[in-house]
Amino acid sequence: MRSHKLLYLYILRCSDVTYYVGVSNNPERRLLQNNIGVNKDAYTYSRRPVELVYAESFSDFNLAIN
């Protein structure tokens, strides 16, 4: 039996009260990466700190995106 990894649609609230929506297989890790500022070109980089306000799991990438 083949197992399928779950994907998570997640929403971050930024310090400027805007929101960022993403998809990840590990939303907690992505939250940490966004708060550390791993990618200087990321939307959240200049809007740190960010807070995870929502996450929902999906077994299908297309469903998560939609």
Tab-separated table of C-alpha atoms in Angstrom:
chain	number	residue	atom	x	y	z
A	1	MET	CA	0.000	0.000	0.000
A	2	ARG	CA	1.393	3.363	-1.014
A	3	SER	CA	0.998	6.189	1.467
A	4	HIS	CA	0.236	9.711	0.330
A	5	LYS	CA	1.785	12.680	2.025
A	6	LEU	CA	-0.585	15.319	3.227
A	7	LEU	CA	-0.304	18.871	2.007
A	8	TYR	CA	-1.472	21.801	4.064
A	9	LEU	CA	-3.019	25.014	2.930
A	10	TYR	CA	-1.833	27.540	5.493
A	11	ILE	CA	-2.509	31.192	6.158
A	12	LEU	CA	-0.051	33.488	7.881
A	13	ARG	CA	-0.970	36.849	9.378
A	14	CYS	CA	1.858	39.302	8.863
A	15	SER	CA	2.903	42.101	11.213
A	16	ASP	CA	1.343	44.672	8.834
A	17	VAL	CA	-2.001	42.811	9.145
A	18	THR	CA	-1.852	41.414	5.617
A	19	TYR	CA	-2.184	37.700	4.969
A	20	TYR	CA	-0.049	35.224	3.091
A	21	VAL	CA	-1.473	31.933	1.796
A	22	GLY	CA	0.782	28.994	0.986
A	23	VAL	CA	0.858	25.227	0.550
A	24	SER	CA	3.398	23.031	2.317
A	25	ASN	CA	3.839	19.507	3.600
A	26	ASN	CA	5.068	21.026	6.883
A	27	PRO	CA	3.381	24.316	7.835
A	28	GLU	CA	5.217	24.577	11.169
A	29	ARG	CA	8.571	24.456	9.381
A	30	ARG	CA	7.390	27.046	6.850
A	31	LEU	CA	6.277	29.307	9.702
A	32	LEU	CA	9.752	29.067	11.214
A	33	GLN	CA	11.427	29.704	7.846
A	34	ASN	CA	9.245	32.753	7.251
A	35	ASN	CA	9.995	34.169	10.702
A	36	ILE	CA	13.746	33.564	10.361
A	37	GLY	CA	13.725	35.268	6.959
A	38	VAL	CA	15.293	32.521	4.838
A	39	ASN	CA	14.234	34.144	1.542
A	40	LYS	CA	14.822	37.905	1.222
A	41	ASP	CA	12.536	37.976	-1.843
A	42	ALA	CA	9.592	36.419	0.016
A	43	TYR	CA	6.418	38.431	0.598
A	44	THR	CA	6.716	37.834	4.337
A	45	TYR	CA	10.371	38.905	4.676
A	46	SER	CA	9.685	42.578	5.391
A	47	ARG	CA	6.443	41.769	7.218
A	48	ARG	CA	7.882	39.674	10.049
A	49	PRO	CA	6.990	38.398	12.513
A	50	VAL	CA	4.261	36.250	11.014
A	51	GLU	CA	1.722	34.093	12.820
A	52	LEU	CA	0.069	30.892	11.636
A	53	VAL	CA	-3.667	31.535	11.798
A	54	TYR	CA	-5.048	28.625	9.772
A	55	ALA	CA	-3.981	25.267	8.369
A	56	GLU	CA	-6.014	22.580	6.642
A	57	SER	CA	-4.756	19.246	5.352
A	58	PHE	CA	-5.365	17.897	1.856
A	59	SER	CA	-4.359	14.649	0.207
A	60	ASP	CA	-4.417	16.186	-3.278
A	61	PHE	CA	-2.293	19.141	-4.383
A	62	ASN	CA	-4.979	20.503	-6.730
A	63	LEU	CA	-7.582	20.510	-3.969
A	64	ALA	CA	-5.208	22.392	-1.692
A	65	ILE	CA	-4.554	25.024	-4.375
A	66	ASN	CA	-8.225	25.419	-5.261
